[in-house]
Amino acid sequence: MELIDQHTKNIMEGCKKRARDAGLQFEDESLEYIVTNRDLLELTPKVMIPTLYDYWVHDLEVMKEKGKYELYPHNPYETVINTRPAISFYNDNNPDWLNVMIFYHVIGHIDFFQNNLYYRHTWDYDFTGEALSDKRVIAKLRSERGRWVDYVIEFTRGIDNLVGYHTTLSQMHDRPKASEFKKIDYYFDVFLQQVKKVKTNQYIKQIERYNQCMKDDAILGEKAFFAEIDRQHPEFNALYEKYLSRKSANKLDLIQYIVENSEFLAKEENKWMLPIIQVIHKTSLFFQPQIRTKIMNEGWASYWHEILFLQDDRINGHEVDFARVNAGVTAMPRVGLNPYALGMRLFYYIEEMADKGKLSYDYQRLKDSHKRKNFDKRTGKGRDYLFSIRENYSDFTFINTFVDQEFITQNKLFVAGKRMNEQRMVWEYYVKSRKSEDYREMIISSLYHPPHIEIDYNKTKDNTIYLNHHFEGKPLVADFIPNTMLGIEYLWGGKVQLETSEVVKTPAKPYRPPVPGLGGSRRTETPRKPEIKWQRVLYTMENRKITKSVIRT
């Protein structure tokens, strides 16, 4: 692995200039490395972070991927990671024209990393530098503690999908500073609505009075408004100061709670485990936004590499080559999901809709198909709207908001079903649905969505930690529950209980085929599917033994 040469670096810098001229925003510094395919195989298990801590599972993944590569050689074009500076890896045999296309794609990723708010908690530090420090700490502990280090890593990684990612994001936008949360905002947003809980008509009167004060005197109007508030509510200023000084209640996730409250980890002989647990927790938080923005991220990069490359004079003579490579990356499969293709087409669709003013109530209320087809206000705001989406959306909100029936029809998309052809004994795929709601449901069900498990503080006592799984229609994988709870018990140092929901299959009602001659039919009917019912169960792990009991049905 080595840095790209000066000639290739100049190509990258030229791409950066053109990308900035088009509106993309990113830091100046970036590092580009040339790697072989086998180098990439070794980096992949570490999520392309060269300095990530060592773990035996990584070695197994390397061996597995090397076996696959020998059977099915492939040539990955690029990989980019969200670090400071951004680091990207390139194949060692790319021609210049292909590097131009790839560099635009990478720049799209970097712009997304550094502007999408779901990455906000990763902006202020260099993860690769911290990862190197963490790797050395774990290596030193491994030399002292041996295989126990890997046990701690494995037990913690078993619950690292339960980290408080959204809590971390909310803390990045906390409101304790007066400069960020003004007195007038507190009065209308908190004092009137949460403290006094005034009626709507009283709330409107206060808004009208404030507007009148500002109209009478733009400079002293707010001071006059609050002078009246101080007379009516002497406690207002004290409550405002208390609100600003009050720390937001940090909602601890499972790993944080164990670190802060485990009597086992608090013992002097066990404190060496704490830095390992914290490294796993931090690493999981760092990669959460990548998992939650896969479609948007790849779609945004694909959109920009196509837009910018087609305007670049360095494409001359390589139009057909580009078309072939680009089609391989962004082709929409008839069955399955290509995040590059879906994301890119959604961005093009949204840009067109915004340019024509179709993302408006006036358009949405139209029922006439002819008027909808010819609706065009020529706003010219499509590109600006795309940048706002890039900043504020994740995959879920992106898909749920913009995958509508027009998008499905325009791109000829459908939900595919699978059935067995008993005559030919082969599986057949067929068009199951062309409805947007069905397609949205299919995409959303494929997105990353960890279980919602919280600590029940009322039932957590006597060195017993009680976990409550908020059921959202998908049960936990029962095969993983014993080992995961065993790891929690070890780190917690006491009994662990998990309340969750499991399915109870009730037998189908007996099916009686119609009798010929009595109004019946000879055709074969499909027996009724069994009714699915759910019950709440309680798993208990104590002294490395697990038991299960039914709470309610």
Coordinates of C-alpha atoms in Angstrom, one line a residue:
M1 CA 0.0 0.0 0.0
E2 CA 1.5 3.4 -1.1
L3 CA 0.4 6.9 -1.8
I4 CA -0.6 7.7 -5.4
D5 CA 2.0 9.3 -7.6
Q6 CA 2.1 13.1 -8.3
H7 CA 0.6 12.7 -11.7
T8 CA -2.5 11.0 -10.3
K9 CA -2.7 13.4 -7.4
N10 CA -2.9 16.3 -9.9
I11 CA -5.8 14.6 -11.5
M12 CA -7.5 14.3 -8.1
E13 CA -6.9 18.0 -7.3
G14 CA -8.4 19.0 -10.7
C15 CA -11.5 16.9 -9.8
K16 CA -11.7 18.7 -6.5
K17 CA -11.7 22.1 -8.2
R18 CA -14.5 21.1 -10.6
A19 CA -16.5 19.6 -7.8
R20 CA -16.3 22.7 -5.7
D21 CA -17.4 24.8 -8.6
A22 CA -20.5 22.6 -8.9
G23 CA -21.4 23.3 -5.2
L24 CA -19.8 20.4 -3.3
Q25 CA -18.2 21.2 0.1
F26 CA -15.3 19.4 1.7
E27 CA -12.0 19.9 3.4
D28 CA -8.9 20.4 1.3
E29 CA -6.8 17.6 2.7
S30 CA -7.3 14.0 1.6
L31 CA -5.1 10.9 1.3
E32 CA -5.2 8.5 -1.7
Y33 CA -3.5 5.1 -1.6
I34 CA -2.8 2.5 -4.3
V35 CA -3.6 -1.0 -3.1
T36 CA -3.9 -4.4 -4.7
N37 CA -7.0 -6.5 -4.6
R38 CA -5.5 -8.7 -1.9
D39 CA -4.7 -5.6 0.2
L40 CA -8.4 -4.8 0.0
L41 CA -9.3 -8.3 1.2
E42 CA -7.2 -7.7 4.3
L43 CA -8.7 -4.2 5.0
T44 CA -12.3 -5.2 4.4
P45 CA -12.8 -7.1 7.8
K46 CA -11.5 -3.9 9.5
V47 CA -14.1 -1.8 7.6
M48 CA -11.2 -0.3 5.7
I49 CA -9.6 1.3 8.8
P50 CA -5.9 0.1 8.6
T51 CA -5.3 1.1 12.3
L52 CA -8.4 -0.7 13.8
Y53 CA -7.7 -3.1 16.7
D54 CA -6.8 -6.7 16.0
Y55 CA -9.3 -9.4 16.6
W56 CA -9.4 -13.1 15.6
V57 CA -12.7 -12.7 13.7
H58 CA -10.9 -10.4 11.3
D59 CA -8.4 -13.1 10.4
L60 CA -11.2 -15.6 9.7
E61 CA -12.9 -13.1 7.4
V62 CA -9.6 -12.5 5.5
M63 CA -9.2 -16.3 5.0
K64 CA -12.8 -16.6 3.8
E65 CA -12.6 -13.6 1.4
K66 CA -9.3 -14.9 0.0
G67 CA -11.0 -18.2 -0.8
K68 CA -13.8 -16.4 -2.6
Y69 CA -11.4 -14.3 -4.5
E70 CA -9.5 -17.4 -5.8
L71 CA -12.7 -18.8 -7.1
Y72 CA -14.3 -15.5 -8.3
P73 CA -11.6 -12.8 -9.0
H74 CA -13.0 -9.3 -8.9
N75 CA -11.7 -5.8 -9.3
P76 CA -13.1 -3.3 -6.8
Y77 CA -12.7 0.3 -8.0
E78 CA -12.4 2.3 -4.8
T79 CA -13.1 2.6 -1.1
V80 CA -13.3 5.7 0.9
I81 CA -13.5 6.1 4.7
N82 CA -14.8 9.0 6.8
T83 CA -11.6 10.2 8.6
R84 CA -9.7 13.4 9.0
P85 CA -8.2 13.7 6.5
A86 CA -10.4 11.5 4.3
I87 CA -8.6 8.4 3.1
S88 CA -9.4 6.5 -0.1
F89 CA -8.0 3.4 -1.7
Y90 CA -7.7 2.7 -5.4
N91 CA -6.8 -0.3 -7.5
D92 CA -3.3 -0.4 -8.8
N93 CA -4.1 -0.8 -12.5
N94 CA -6.7 2.0 -13.2
P95 CA -6.1 4.1 -16.3
D96 CA -6.3 7.9 -15.9
W97 CA -9.8 8.3 -17.4
L98 CA -11.2 5.7 -15.0
N99 CA -9.5 7.5 -12.1
V100 CA -11.3 10.7 -13.1
M101 CA -14.6 9.0 -12.8
I102 CA -13.6 7.3 -9.5
F103 CA -12.3 10.5 -8.0
Y104 CA -15.6 12.2 -8.6
H105 CA -17.4 9.3 -7.0
V106 CA -15.1 9.5 -4.0
I107 CA -15.5 13.3 -3.7
G108 CA -19.2 12.8 -3.6
H109 CA -18.7 10.4 -0.7
I110 CA -16.5 12.9 1.2
D111 CA -19.0 15.7 0.6
F112 CA -21.7 13.5 2.1
F113 CA -19.5 12.4 5.1
Q114 CA -18.7 16.0 6.0
N115 CA -22.1 17.6 5.5
N116 CA -24.8 15.0 6.4
L117 CA -25.9 15.7 10.0
Y118 CA -26.1 12.0 10.8
Y119 CA -22.3 12.1 10.8
R120 CA -22.1 15.1 13.1
H121 CA -20.4 13.3 15.9
T122 CA -17.6 12.2 13.6
W123 CA -16.5 15.6 12.4
D124 CA -14.3 16.8 15.3
Y125 CA -11.6 14.1 15.5
D126 CA -9.5 11.8 13.5
F127 CA -10.8 8.3 14.0
T128 CA -7.7 6.6 12.4
G129 CA -5.4 8.3 14.9
E130 CA -7.5 7.3 17.8
A131 CA -7.9 3.8 16.4
L132 CA -4.1 3.4 16.3
S133 CA -3.9 4.5 19.9
D134 CA -6.7 2.1 20.9
K135 CA -5.0 -0.7 18.9
R136 CA -1.8 -0.3 20.9
V137 CA -3.7 -0.3 24.2
I138 CA -5.5 -3.5 23.3
A139 CA -2.3 -5.1 22.1
K140 CA -0.6 -4.3 25.4
L141 CA -3.5 -5.7 27.4
R142 CA -3.5 -8.9 25.2
S143 CA 0.2 -9.4 26.0
E144 CA -0.7 -9.2 29.7
R145 CA -4.1 -10.8 29.9
G146 CA -4.1 -13.2 27.0
R147 CA -7.3 -14.6 25.6
W148 CA -9.4 -12.8 28.2
V149 CA -9.1 -9.7 26.1
D150 CA -10.8 -11.4 23.2
Y151 CA -13.6 -12.6 25.6
V152 CA -14.2 -9.0 26.6
I153 CA -14.2 -7.9 22.9
E154 CA -16.6 -10.6 21.9
F155 CA -19.0 -10.0 24.8
T156 CA -19.1 -6.3 24.1
R157 CA -19.5 -6.7 20.4
G158 CA -22.5 -8.9 21.0
I159 CA -24.4 -5.8 22.2
D160 CA -22.6 -3.0 20.2
N161 CA -25.7 -2.7 18.0
L162 CA -27.6 -1.3 21.0
V163 CA -25.4 1.9 21.3
G164 CA -27.3 5.2 21.9
Y165 CA -26.6 6.6 18.5
H166 CA -29.6 9.0 18.3
T167 CA -28.9 10.1 21.9
T168 CA -25.4 11.0 20.9
L169 CA -26.7 13.0 17.9
S170 CA -29.2 14.8 20.1
Q171 CA -26.4 15.8 22.5
M172 CA -24.5 17.4 19.6
H173 CA -27.4 19.8 19.2
D174 CA -28.1 20.4 22.9
R175 CA -29.5 23.8 23.9
P176 CA -27.9 24.9 27.2
K177 CA -26.2 28.1 25.9
A178 CA -28.1 31.4 26.0
S179 CA -26.6 32.4 22.6
E180 CA -28.2 29.3 21.1
F181 CA -31.5 29.3 23.0
K182 CA -32.8 32.9 23.4
K183 CA -35.1 34.1 26.1
I184 CA -37.9 34.7 23.7
D185 CA -37.6 31.1 22.4
Y186 CA -37.8 29.8 26.0
Y187 CA -40.8 31.9 26.7
F188 CA -42.9 30.6 23.7
D189 CA -41.5 27.1 23.4
V190 CA -41.1 26.0 27.0
F191 CA -42.6 28.4 29.5
L192 CA -46.0 28.9 27.9
Q193 CA -46.4 25.4 26.6
Q194 CA -44.7 23.2 29.2
V195 CA -44.7 25.3 32.4
K196 CA -47.9 27.3 32.3
K197 CA -49.6 25.0 29.7
V198 CA -51.7 27.9 28.4
K199 CA -54.6 27.5 26.0
T200 CA -54.2 28.1 22.3
N201 CA -56.1 31.5 22.3
Q202 CA -53.9 32.8 25.1
Y203 CA -50.8 31.6 23.3
I204 CA -51.8 33.5 20.1
K205 CA -52.5 36.6 22.1
Q206 CA -49.0 36.6 23.5
I207 CA -47.6 36.2 19.9
E208 CA -49.7 39.2 18.8
R209 CA -48.6 41.3 21.8
Y210 CA -44.9 40.5 21.0
N211 CA -45.4 41.4 17.3
Q212 CA -47.0 44.7 18.3
C213 CA -44.1 45.6 20.7
M214 CA -41.6 44.9 17.9
K215 CA -43.7 46.9 15.5
D216 CA -43.8 49.9 17.9
D217 CA -40.1 49.8 18.5
A218 CA -37.8 47.4 16.7
I219 CA -34.9 48.1 19.2
L220 CA -36.6 48.3 22.6
G221 CA -39.7 46.3 21.7
E222 CA -38.5 43.0 23.1
K223 CA -37.3 44.7 26.4
A224 CA -40.8 46.3 26.8
F225 CA -42.4 42.9 26.1
F226 CA -40.4 41.2 28.9
A227 CA -41.0 44.0 31.3
E228 CA -44.6 43.0 31.3
I229 CA -43.7 39.4 31.6
D230 CA -41.6 40.1 34.7
R231 CA -44.6 41.8 36.3
Q232 CA -47.0 39.0 35.5
H233 CA -44.6 36.1 36.2
P234 CA -41.9 37.1 38.7
E235 CA -40.5 33.5 38.6
F236 CA -39.8 33.6 34.8
N237 CA -36.2 34.7 34.9
A238 CA -35.2 32.2 37.6
L239 CA -36.8 29.4 35.6
Y240 CA -35.0 30.6 32.5
E241 CA -31.6 30.6 34.2
K242 CA -32.3 27.2 35.7
Y243 CA -33.2 25.8 32.3
L244 CA -30.0 27.1 30.8
S245 CA -27.8 25.7 33.6
R246 CA -29.6 22.3 33.7
K247 CA -27.6 19.5 32.1
S248 CA -29.6 17.4 29.7
A249 CA -30.4 14.0 31.1
N250 CA -28.1 11.6 29.4
K251 CA -29.9 8.5 28.6
L252 CA -27.3 5.7 28.9
D253 CA -27.3 2.8 26.5
L254 CA -26.6 -0.7 27.7
I255 CA -22.8 -0.6 27.3
Q256 CA -22.6 2.8 29.0
Y257 CA -24.8 1.6 31.9
I258 CA -22.7 -1.4 32.4
V259 CA -19.5 0.6 32.4
E260 CA -20.8 3.1 35.0
N261 CA -22.8 0.7 37.3
S262 CA -21.2 -2.7 37.1
E263 CA -19.8 -3.8 40.5
F264 CA -17.8 -6.4 38.7
L265 CA -16.0 -3.9 36.5
A266 CA -15.5 -1.5 39.4
K267 CA -13.2 -4.0 41.2
E268 CA -9.5 -3.1 40.9
E269 CA -8.5 -6.4 39.3
N270 CA -11.1 -5.9 36.6
K271 CA -10.7 -2.3 35.6
W272 CA -8.4 -3.3 32.7
M273 CA -11.6 -4.3 30.9
L274 CA -13.0 -0.8 30.8
P275 CA -10.8 0.7 28.0
I276 CA -11.6 -2.3 25.8
I277 CA -15.3 -1.9 26.3
Q278 CA -15.1 1.8 25.6
V279 CA -13.1 1.2 22.4
I280 CA -15.9 -1.1 21.1
H281 CA -18.6 1.4 22.1
K282 CA -16.8 4.3 20.3
T283 CA -16.1 2.2 17.2
S284 CA -19.8 1.2 16.9
L285 CA -20.9 4.8 17.3
F286 CA -18.5 5.9 14.6
F287 CA -19.9 3.4 12.0
Q288 CA -23.6 3.9 12.8
P289 CA -24.2 6.6 10.2
Q290 CA -22.5 4.6 7.4
I291 CA -25.0 1.8 8.0
R292 CA -28.0 4.1 8.1
T293 CA -27.2 6.1 5.0
K294 CA -26.0 3.4 2.5
I295 CA -28.5 4.1 -0.2
M296 CA -28.2 7.9 0.1
N297 CA -24.4 7.9 0.3
E298 CA -23.9 5.7 -2.8
G299 CA -26.7 7.4 -4.7
W300 CA -25.2 10.8 -4.0
A301 CA -21.7 9.7 -5.1
S302 CA -23.1 8.0 -8.2
Y303 CA -25.1 11.1 -9.1
W304 CA -22.1 13.4 -8.9
H305 CA -19.6 11.1 -10.7
E306 CA -22.1 11.0 -13.6
I307 CA -22.8 14.7 -13.6
L308 CA -19.2 15.8 -13.3
F309 CA -17.5 13.2 -15.5
L310 CA -19.8 14.0 -18.5
Q311 CA -18.8 17.7 -18.2
D312 CA -15.1 16.9 -18.0
D313 CA -13.0 17.3 -21.1
R314 CA -10.8 14.4 -20.0
I315 CA -13.6 12.0 -21.1
N316 CA -12.8 12.6 -24.7
G317 CA -12.3 9.3 -26.4
H318 CA -13.5 7.2 -23.5
E319 CA -17.3 7.8 -23.7
V320 CA -18.0 4.1 -24.5
D321 CA -15.7 2.9 -21.8
F322 CA -17.4 5.2 -19.3
A323 CA -20.8 4.1 -20.4
R324 CA -19.9 0.4 -19.9
V325 CA -18.4 0.9 -16.4
N326 CA -21.1 3.3 -15.3
A327 CA -23.8 0.9 -16.4
G328 CA -22.2 -1.9 -14.4
V329 CA -22.3 0.3 -11.3
T330 CA -25.7 2.0 -11.6
A331 CA -27.8 -0.5 -13.5
M332 CA -31.2 -1.1 -11.8
P333 CA -31.7 -4.9 -11.3
R334 CA -35.2 -6.4 -11.9
V335 CA -34.8 -8.5 -8.8
G336 CA -32.9 -7.3 -5.7
L337 CA -31.5 -4.0 -4.7
N338 CA -28.6 -1.9 -6.0
P339 CA -28.1 1.1 -3.6
Y340 CA -26.1 2.9 -6.2
A341 CA -28.9 2.7 -8.8
L342 CA -31.8 3.4 -6.5
G343 CA -30.2 6.3 -4.7
M344 CA -28.9 7.9 -7.9
R345 CA -32.3 7.7 -9.7
L346 CA -34.1 9.1 -6.6
F347 CA -31.8 12.1 -6.6
Y348 CA -32.4 12.7 -10.3
Y349 CA -36.2 12.3 -9.7
I350 CA -36.2 14.7 -6.8
E351 CA -34.2 17.3 -8.7
E352 CA -36.7 17.2 -11.6
M353 CA -39.6 17.4 -9.2
A354 CA -38.1 20.4 -7.4
D355 CA -37.2 22.2 -10.6
K356 CA -40.8 21.9 -11.8
G357 CA -42.3 22.9 -8.4
K358 CA -43.9 19.5 -8.0
L359 CA -42.8 19.1 -4.4
S360 CA -45.7 21.5 -3.4
Y361 CA -49.2 21.3 -2.1
D362 CA -50.5 22.8 -5.3
Y363 CA -49.2 19.8 -7.3
Q364 CA -50.1 17.1 -4.7
R365 CA -53.7 18.2 -4.7
L366 CA -54.1 17.8 -8.5
K367 CA -56.1 14.8 -9.6
D368 CA -56.1 15.3 -13.3
S369 CA -53.3 13.2 -14.9
H370 CA -52.9 15.6 -17.8
K371 CA -52.4 18.6 -15.6
R372 CA -50.0 16.7 -13.4
K373 CA -47.9 15.7 -16.4
N374 CA -47.6 19.2 -17.7
F375 CA -47.2 20.9 -14.3
D376 CA -44.0 23.0 -14.5
K377 CA -43.3 26.2 -12.5
R378 CA -39.7 26.3 -13.6
T379 CA -38.4 27.1 -10.2
G380 CA -34.7 26.3 -10.9
K381 CA -34.3 25.1 -7.3
G382 CA -33.7 21.4 -7.9
R383 CA -30.0 21.4 -7.2
D384 CA -30.4 23.5 -4.0
Y385 CA -33.1 21.2 -2.8
L386 CA -30.7 18.2 -3.3
F387 CA -28.1 19.8 -1.1
S388 CA -30.7 20.2 1.7
I389 CA -31.6 16.6 1.4
R390 CA -28.0 15.5 1.5
E391 CA -27.6 17.4 4.8
N392 CA -30.7 16.3 6.6
Y393 CA -31.9 12.9 5.5
S394 CA -31.1 9.3 6.3
D395 CA -32.0 6.2 4.2
F396 CA -35.3 5.7 6.1
T397 CA -36.6 9.3 5.7
F398 CA -35.2 9.4 2.2
I399 CA -37.1 6.3 1.0
N400 CA -40.2 7.0 3.0
T401 CA -40.5 10.5 1.7
F402 CA -39.7 10.3 -1.9
V403 CA -40.5 6.8 -3.2
D404 CA -44.0 7.5 -4.5
Q405 CA -46.1 6.1 -7.3
E406 CA -44.8 8.4 -9.9
F407 CA -41.2 7.3 -9.2
I408 CA -42.2 3.7 -9.3
T409 CA -44.0 4.1 -12.6
Q410 CA -41.3 6.2 -14.2
N411 CA -38.6 3.7 -13.5
K412 CA -40.8 0.6 -14.1
L413 CA -40.1 -0.8 -10.6
F414 CA -42.0 -3.6 -8.9
V415 CA -41.9 -6.0 -6.0
A416 CA -40.9 -9.5 -7.2
G417 CA -42.4 -12.7 -5.8
K418 CA -40.9 -16.2 -5.8
R419 CA -42.7 -19.4 -6.4
M420 CA -42.0 -23.0 -7.3
N421 CA -42.9 -24.3 -10.7
E422 CA -43.8 -27.8 -9.8
Q423 CA -44.0 -29.0 -13.4
R424 CA -40.4 -27.9 -14.3
M425 CA -39.2 -28.0 -10.7
V426 CA -37.6 -24.6 -10.9
W427 CA -38.1 -21.3 -9.0
E428 CA -39.9 -18.6 -10.8
Y429 CA -39.9 -14.9 -10.2
Y430 CA -43.0 -12.9 -10.9
V431 CA -44.3 -9.4 -10.5
K432 CA -46.0 -9.4 -7.2
S433 CA -46.9 -5.7 -6.9
R434 CA -46.2 -2.3 -8.6
K435 CA -47.6 -0.2 -5.8
S436 CA -45.3 2.4 -4.2
E437 CA -46.3 1.4 -0.7
D438 CA -45.3 -2.2 -1.3
Y439 CA -42.0 -1.2 -2.9
R440 CA -41.3 1.2 0.0
E441 CA -42.0 -1.5 2.5
M442 CA -39.7 -3.9 0.7
I443 CA -36.8 -1.4 0.8
I444 CA -37.4 -0.2 4.4
S445 CA -37.5 -3.8 5.6
S446 CA -34.0 -4.3 4.2
L447 CA -32.6 -1.3 6.0
Y448 CA -30.5 -1.6 9.2
H449 CA -32.8 -1.5 12.2
P450 CA -31.4 -2.8 15.5
P451 CA -33.8 -4.0 18.2
H452 CA -35.0 -1.3 20.6
I453 CA -33.8 -2.6 23.9
E454 CA -33.8 -0.4 27.0
I455 CA -32.9 -0.8 30.7
D456 CA -36.0 -0.9 32.9
Y457 CA -34.7 1.1 35.9
N458 CA -37.7 0.2 38.0
K459 CA -36.9 -3.5 37.8
T460 CA -33.1 -3.2 37.8
K461 CA -32.2 -3.8 41.4
D462 CA -30.4 -6.2 43.7
N463 CA -27.5 -6.5 41.2
T464 CA -30.0 -7.7 38.5
I465 CA -30.2 -5.8 35.2
Y466 CA -33.6 -5.9 33.6
L467 CA -33.8 -5.3 29.8
N468 CA -37.0 -4.5 28.0
H469 CA -37.3 -5.2 24.3
H470 CA -39.8 -2.8 22.8
F471 CA -41.4 -5.1 20.2
E472 CA -41.7 -3.6 16.7
G473 CA -43.1 -6.6 14.8
K474 CA -39.8 -8.4 14.5
P475 CA -38.7 -11.0 17.1
L476 CA -35.1 -11.3 18.3
V477 CA -33.1 -14.2 16.8
A478 CA -33.6 -16.8 19.5
D479 CA -30.4 -18.6 18.7
F480 CA -28.3 -15.6 19.7
I481 CA -30.1 -14.8 23.0
P482 CA -28.2 -17.3 25.3
N483 CA -24.7 -16.3 24.2
T484 CA -25.5 -12.6 24.2
M485 CA -27.0 -12.7 27.7
L486 CA -24.0 -14.8 28.9
G487 CA -21.7 -12.0 27.8
I488 CA -23.8 -9.4 29.5
E489 CA -23.9 -11.4 32.7
Y490 CA -20.1 -11.6 32.6
L491 CA -19.6 -7.9 32.2
W492 CA -22.4 -7.0 34.6
G493 CA -21.4 -9.4 37.3
G494 CA -24.9 -10.5 38.2
K495 CA -28.2 -11.8 37.0
V496 CA -29.6 -10.6 33.6
Q497 CA -33.2 -10.6 32.6
L498 CA -34.6 -9.9 29.1
E499 CA -38.3 -9.3 28.4
T500 CA -39.2 -9.8 24.8
S501 CA -41.9 -11.0 22.5
E502 CA -42.1 -14.4 20.7
V503 CA -44.5 -15.9 18.3
V504 CA -47.1 -18.5 19.3
K505 CA -48.3 -20.5 16.3
T506 CA -51.8 -21.6 16.7
P507 CA -52.9 -24.6 14.5
A508 CA -54.9 -23.7 11.4
K509 CA -58.6 -24.4 11.4
P510 CA -59.3 -27.7 9.7
Y511 CA -59.9 -27.2 6.0
R512 CA -62.8 -29.1 4.4
P513 CA -62.8 -29.1 0.6
P514 CA -66.2 -28.5 -1.1
V515 CA -68.2 -31.5 -2.0
P516 CA -69.0 -31.9 -5.8
G517 CA -72.8 -31.7 -6.5
L518 CA -73.5 -29.7 -3.3
G519 CA -72.6 -26.3 -4.6
G520 CA -68.9 -27.0 -4.3
S521 CA -66.0 -27.0 -6.7
R522 CA -63.3 -29.5 -7.6
R523 CA -60.5 -26.9 -7.8
T524 CA -57.7 -27.1 -5.2
E525 CA -57.9 -24.5 -2.5
T526 CA -54.9 -23.3 -0.4
P527 CA -55.4 -24.2 3.3
R528 CA -55.8 -21.2 5.6
K529 CA -52.6 -19.9 7.1
P530 CA -52.2 -20.3 10.8
E531 CA -53.1 -17.3 12.9
I532 CA -50.0 -15.7 14.5
K533 CA -50.2 -14.6 18.1
W534 CA -47.5 -13.0 20.2
Q535 CA -46.6 -13.5 23.8
R536 CA -44.3 -11.7 26.2
V537 CA -41.6 -14.0 27.6
L538 CA -38.8 -13.4 30.1
Y539 CA -35.3 -14.9 29.7
T540 CA -33.2 -15.1 32.8
M541 CA -29.4 -15.7 32.7
E542 CA -28.0 -16.5 36.1
N543 CA -24.8 -18.4 36.9
R544 CA -24.4 -19.1 33.1
K545 CA -27.7 -20.9 33.0
I546 CA -30.6 -19.6 31.0
T547 CA -34.3 -20.1 31.7
K548 CA -37.4 -18.9 29.9
S549 CA -40.9 -18.2 31.3
V550 CA -44.1 -16.8 29.8
I551 CA -45.2 -13.4 31.3
R552 CA -48.4 -13.0 29.3
T553 CA -50.0 -13.9 26.1

